[in-house]
């Protein structure tokens, strides 16, 4: 099931949610380990106590008085069995260990629902996801009840409401964790019978928010709660699959990036590489922000995922070969982390920022291995100024109004930049006519990102 679900999230462009699914599974398994150890400790205490009782009865049967009719036996506190557990040389009271692991069990059970909320944040809200630090079960429930999302994810909203409002197990888990974390301990009671009674290990009752939570048998209730969490998670996954396929908020996630790299043998300082995405529409029609995550699926079906560390992604006009018409710039930093996340890139309004780059790419792709001197000088000058003229036209038509006070400054700045390219780059290259531009390495690749 897990592999199938991983591929399902990959195919629906919400693969970052998989790490939270895996974390939920691990959290539930950790809760199971806590439960199993508590139950095993209780059983061992009972066995130890039964052995002590058997030895006590042996002593009692050996005791006789002078007349042979009355037997007596005294039991002091020092005679009672001591229940202790040794862990790597550390000796702990078994009752203390049971108490600690019971709290851990309920905490991990509660954390599992917070992990599920992170899955919803990544898989359903996707490009509109809230910051990870803000998300827990209660916060996600409130988000899904907003008008914006209740209509988009009705099944998921209903599941969250069912857990929070109608599940007595969830209410107990939530109340127990809140009481023990923020107010005071909910003590356990462990008692062993000597004559005809019953061994007991219970969680004491407590009263919170006008609701009485009754005494619970530790072994029985931990099994019941764990079964509830497992079933709730299975139901959650079923609901998640019905919501993810809607692709409600993944429209700005791009999954085809290409890399263009060129190296000039005679001019290594002018070598460069650029990451770009192809576009069949104008820059203004492109979304203001996009999200990128590096993904790869090999022939064996293994999926590899990495954060996108690329700060600038260019927009290429697919109808004109390699002609970059804009760019996206990362809006957030990235540090060392085990989490992988889609990285947001924002469309820059400062393009073209490098007219020389347009000149170089034209020089390599159009004239290939020709000498610079075989290209008319007027054509080189015209090419150098084209990005500046294009920028001016865009200012006039869409980005700015001619009546704006700063409009002349934008025009003058764009034209002066083109002139600087001519003076500092084109003329020196043209005069060095004996040098031949050779393309040593140029390649591109496409990968799902």
mmCIF file with all atom_site columns, N, CA and C in Angstrom, residues 9 48 95 101 137 155 159 208 222 224 241 266 272 280 286 294 308 320 341 350 363 411-413 423 437:
data_model
loop_
_atom_site.group_PDB
_atom_site.id
_atom_site.type_symbol
_atom_site.label_atom_id
_atom_site.label_alt_id
_atom_site.label_comp_id
_atom_site.label_asym_id
_atom_site.label_entity_id
_atom_site.label_seq_id
_atom_site.pdbx_PDB_ins_code
_atom_site.Cartn_x
_atom_site.Cartn_y
_atom_site.Cartn_z
_atom_site.occupancy
_atom_site.B_iso_or_equiv
_atom_site.pdbx_formal_charge
_atom_site.auth_seq_id
_atom_site.auth_comp_id
_atom_site.auth_asym_id
_atom_site.auth_atom_id
_atom_site.pdbx_PDB_model_num
ATOM 1  N N  . UNK A 1 9   ? 0.956   9.937   -5.082  1.00 0.00 ? 9   UNK A N  1
ATOM 2  C CA . UNK A 1 9   ? 1.273   11.327  -4.785  1.00 0.00 ? 9   UNK A CA 1
ATOM 3  C C  . UNK A 1 9   ? 2.239   11.902  -5.813  1.00 0.00 ? 9   UNK A C  1
ATOM 4  N N  . UNK A 1 48  ? 5.392   -11.949 38.230  1.00 0.00 ? 48  UNK A N  1
ATOM 5  C CA . UNK A 1 48  ? 6.277   -11.846 39.399  1.00 0.00 ? 48  UNK A CA 1
ATOM 6  C C  . UNK A 1 48  ? 5.469   -11.940 40.687  1.00 0.00 ? 48  UNK A C  1
ATOM 7  N N  . UNK A 1 95  ? 6.595   0.493   37.642  1.00 0.00 ? 95  UNK A N  1
ATOM 8  C CA . UNK A 1 95  ? 5.396   1.349   37.610  1.00 0.00 ? 95  UNK A CA 1
ATOM 9  C C  . UNK A 1 95  ? 5.715   2.720   37.023  1.00 0.00 ? 95  UNK A C  1
ATOM 10 N N  . UNK A 1 101 ? 5.605   5.525   29.709  1.00 0.00 ? 101 UNK A N  1
ATOM 11 C CA . UNK A 1 101 ? 5.269   5.034   28.373  1.00 0.00 ? 101 UNK A CA 1
ATOM 12 C C  . UNK A 1 101 ? 3.792   5.211   28.051  1.00 0.00 ? 101 UNK A C  1
ATOM 13 N N  . UNK A 1 137 ? -3.649  19.651  14.054  1.00 0.00 ? 137 UNK A N  1
ATOM 14 C CA . UNK A 1 137 ? -4.978  19.137  13.735  1.00 0.00 ? 137 UNK A CA 1
ATOM 15 C C  . UNK A 1 137 ? -6.058  20.214  13.887  1.00 0.00 ? 137 UNK A C  1
ATOM 16 N N  . UNK A 1 155 ? -15.132 16.231  1.645   1.00 0.00 ? 155 UNK A N  1
ATOM 17 C CA . UNK A 1 155 ? -14.928 14.936  2.317   1.00 0.00 ? 155 UNK A CA 1
ATOM 18 C C  . UNK A 1 155 ? -13.882 15.043  3.415   1.00 0.00 ? 155 UNK A C  1
ATOM 19 N N  . UNK A 1 159 ? -14.324 14.536  7.510   1.00 0.00 ? 159 UNK A N  1
ATOM 20 C CA . UNK A 1 159 ? -13.504 13.624  8.310   1.00 0.00 ? 159 UNK A CA 1
ATOM 21 C C  . UNK A 1 159 ? -12.927 14.329  9.534   1.00 0.00 ? 159 UNK A C  1
ATOM 22 N N  . UNK A 1 208 ? -12.267 17.655  32.852  1.00 0.00 ? 208 UNK A N  1
ATOM 23 C CA . UNK A 1 208 ? -11.727 18.755  32.045  1.00 0.00 ? 208 UNK A CA 1
ATOM 24 C C  . UNK A 1 208 ? -12.809 19.321  31.138  1.00 0.00 ? 208 UNK A C  1
ATOM 25 N N  . UNK A 1 222 ? -5.604  1.106   26.138  1.00 0.00 ? 222 UNK A N  1
ATOM 26 C CA . UNK A 1 222 ? -4.532  1.374   25.180  1.00 0.00 ? 222 UNK A CA 1
ATOM 27 C C  . UNK A 1 222 ? -4.745  0.593   23.893  1.00 0.00 ? 222 UNK A C  1
ATOM 28 N N  . UNK A 1 224 ? -7.658  -0.313  22.746  1.00 0.00 ? 224 UNK A N  1
ATOM 29 C CA . UNK A 1 224 ? -8.812  0.308   22.097  1.00 0.00 ? 224 UNK A CA 1
ATOM 30 C C  . UNK A 1 224 ? -8.411  1.589   21.363  1.00 0.00 ? 224 UNK A C  1
ATOM 31 N N  . UNK A 1 241 ? -7.196  10.359  -1.038  1.00 0.00 ? 241 UNK A N  1
ATOM 32 C CA . UNK A 1 241 ? -7.121  9.988   -2.449  1.00 0.00 ? 241 UNK A CA 1
ATOM 33 C C  . UNK A 1 241 ? -8.249  10.622  -3.260  1.00 0.00 ? 241 UNK A C  1
ATOM 34 N N  . UNK A 1 266 ? 38.020  29.139  -26.244 1.00 0.00 ? 266 UNK A N  1
ATOM 35 C CA . UNK A 1 266 ? 38.994  30.227  -26.271 1.00 0.00 ? 266 UNK A CA 1
ATOM 36 C C  . UNK A 1 266 ? 38.651  31.352  -25.298 1.00 0.00 ? 266 UNK A C  1
ATOM 37 N N  . UNK A 1 272 ? 28.807  29.814  -19.645 1.00 0.00 ? 272 UNK A N  1
ATOM 38 C CA . UNK A 1 272 ? 27.696  29.990  -18.705 1.00 0.00 ? 272 UNK A CA 1
ATOM 39 C C  . UNK A 1 272 ? 26.734  28.816  -18.825 1.00 0.00 ? 272 UNK A C  1
ATOM 40 N N  . UNK A 1 280 ? 4.878   28.796  -24.048 1.00 0.00 ? 280 UNK A N  1
ATOM 41 C CA . UNK A 1 280 ? 4.236   29.065  -25.340 1.00 0.00 ? 280 UNK A CA 1
ATOM 42 C C  . UNK A 1 280 ? 3.380   30.320  -25.282 1.00 0.00 ? 280 UNK A C  1
ATOM 43 N N  . UNK A 1 286 ? 2.190   34.469  -18.017 1.00 0.00 ? 286 UNK A N  1
ATOM 44 C CA . UNK A 1 286 ? 2.716   33.485  -17.086 1.00 0.00 ? 286 UNK A CA 1
ATOM 45 C C  . UNK A 1 286 ? 2.273   33.826  -15.664 1.00 0.00 ? 286 UNK A C  1
ATOM 46 N N  . UNK A 1 294 ? 12.550  19.219  -7.210  1.00 0.00 ? 294 UNK A N  1
ATOM 47 C CA . UNK A 1 294 ? 13.309  18.323  -8.081  1.00 0.00 ? 294 UNK A CA 1
ATOM 48 C C  . UNK A 1 294 ? 12.949  16.871  -7.800  1.00 0.00 ? 294 UNK A C  1
ATOM 49 N N  . UNK A 1 308 ? 14.950  22.312  -4.518  1.00 0.00 ? 308 UNK A N  1
ATOM 50 C CA . UNK A 1 308 ? 15.471  23.107  -5.626  1.00 0.00 ? 308 UNK A CA 1
ATOM 51 C C  . UNK A 1 308 ? 16.371  24.204  -5.061  1.00 0.00 ? 308 UNK A C  1
ATOM 52 N N  . UNK A 1 320 ? 10.821  30.187  -30.461 1.00 0.00 ? 320 UNK A N  1
ATOM 53 C CA . UNK A 1 320 ? 11.971  30.858  -31.066 1.00 0.00 ? 320 UNK A CA 1
ATOM 54 C C  . UNK A 1 320 ? 13.293  30.220  -30.688 1.00 0.00 ? 320 UNK A C  1
ATOM 55 N N  . UNK A 1 341 ? 10.624  20.573  0.195   1.00 0.00 ? 341 UNK A N  1
ATOM 56 C CA . UNK A 1 341 ? 9.467   21.430  -0.032  1.00 0.00 ? 341 UNK A CA 1
ATOM 57 C C  . UNK A 1 341 ? 9.539   22.051  -1.418  1.00 0.00 ? 341 UNK A C  1
ATOM 58 N N  . UNK A 1 350 ? 12.395  42.754  -13.680 1.00 0.00 ? 350 UNK A N  1
ATOM 59 C CA . UNK A 1 350 ? 13.658  43.387  -14.039 1.00 0.00 ? 350 UNK A CA 1
ATOM 60 C C  . UNK A 1 350 ? 14.362  42.594  -15.127 1.00 0.00 ? 350 UNK A C  1
ATOM 61 N N  . UNK A 1 363 ? 24.947  34.461  -30.686 1.00 0.00 ? 363 UNK A N  1
ATOM 62 C CA . UNK A 1 363 ? 26.233  34.226  -31.326 1.00 0.00 ? 363 UNK A CA 1
ATOM 63 C C  . UNK A 1 363 ? 26.540  32.742  -31.414 1.00 0.00 ? 363 UNK A C  1
ATOM 64 N N  . UNK A 1 411 ? 13.170  54.403  -19.848 1.00 0.00 ? 411 UNK A N  1
ATOM 65 C CA . UNK A 1 411 ? 13.588  54.370  -21.248 1.00 0.00 ? 411 UNK A CA 1
ATOM 66 C C  . UNK A 1 411 ? 15.071  54.678  -21.383 1.00 0.00 ? 411 UNK A C  1
ATOM 67 N N  . UNK A 1 412 ? 15.512  55.752  -20.706 1.00 0.00 ? 412 UNK A N  1
ATOM 68 C CA . UNK A 1 412 ? 16.919  56.144  -20.780 1.00 0.00 ? 412 UNK A CA 1
ATOM 69 C C  . UNK A 1 412 ? 17.813  55.049  -20.206 1.00 0.00 ? 412 UNK A C  1
ATOM 70 N N  . UNK A 1 413 ? 17.385  54.442  -19.100 1.00 0.00 ? 413 UNK A N  1
ATOM 71 C CA . UNK A 1 413 ? 18.186  53.398  -18.477 1.00 0.00 ? 413 UNK A CA 1
ATOM 72 C C  . UNK A 1 413 ? 18.341  52.193  -19.394 1.00 0.00 ? 413 UNK A C  1
ATOM 73 N N  . UNK A 1 423 ? 29.690  49.221  -26.415 1.00 0.00 ? 423 UNK A N  1
ATOM 74 C CA . UNK A 1 423 ? 31.024  49.790  -26.195 1.00 0.00 ? 423 UNK A CA 1
ATOM 75 C C  . UNK A 1 423 ? 31.956  48.791  -25.540 1.00 0.00 ? 423 UNK A C  1
ATOM 76 N N  . UNK A 1 437 ? 34.816  31.494  -32.206 1.00 0.00 ? 437 UNK A N  1
ATOM 77 C CA . UNK A 1 437 ? 34.005  30.972  -31.107 1.00 0.00 ? 437 UNK A CA 1
ATOM 78 C C  . UNK A 1 437 ? 33.657  29.515  -31.394 1.00 0.00 ? 437 UNK A C  1
#
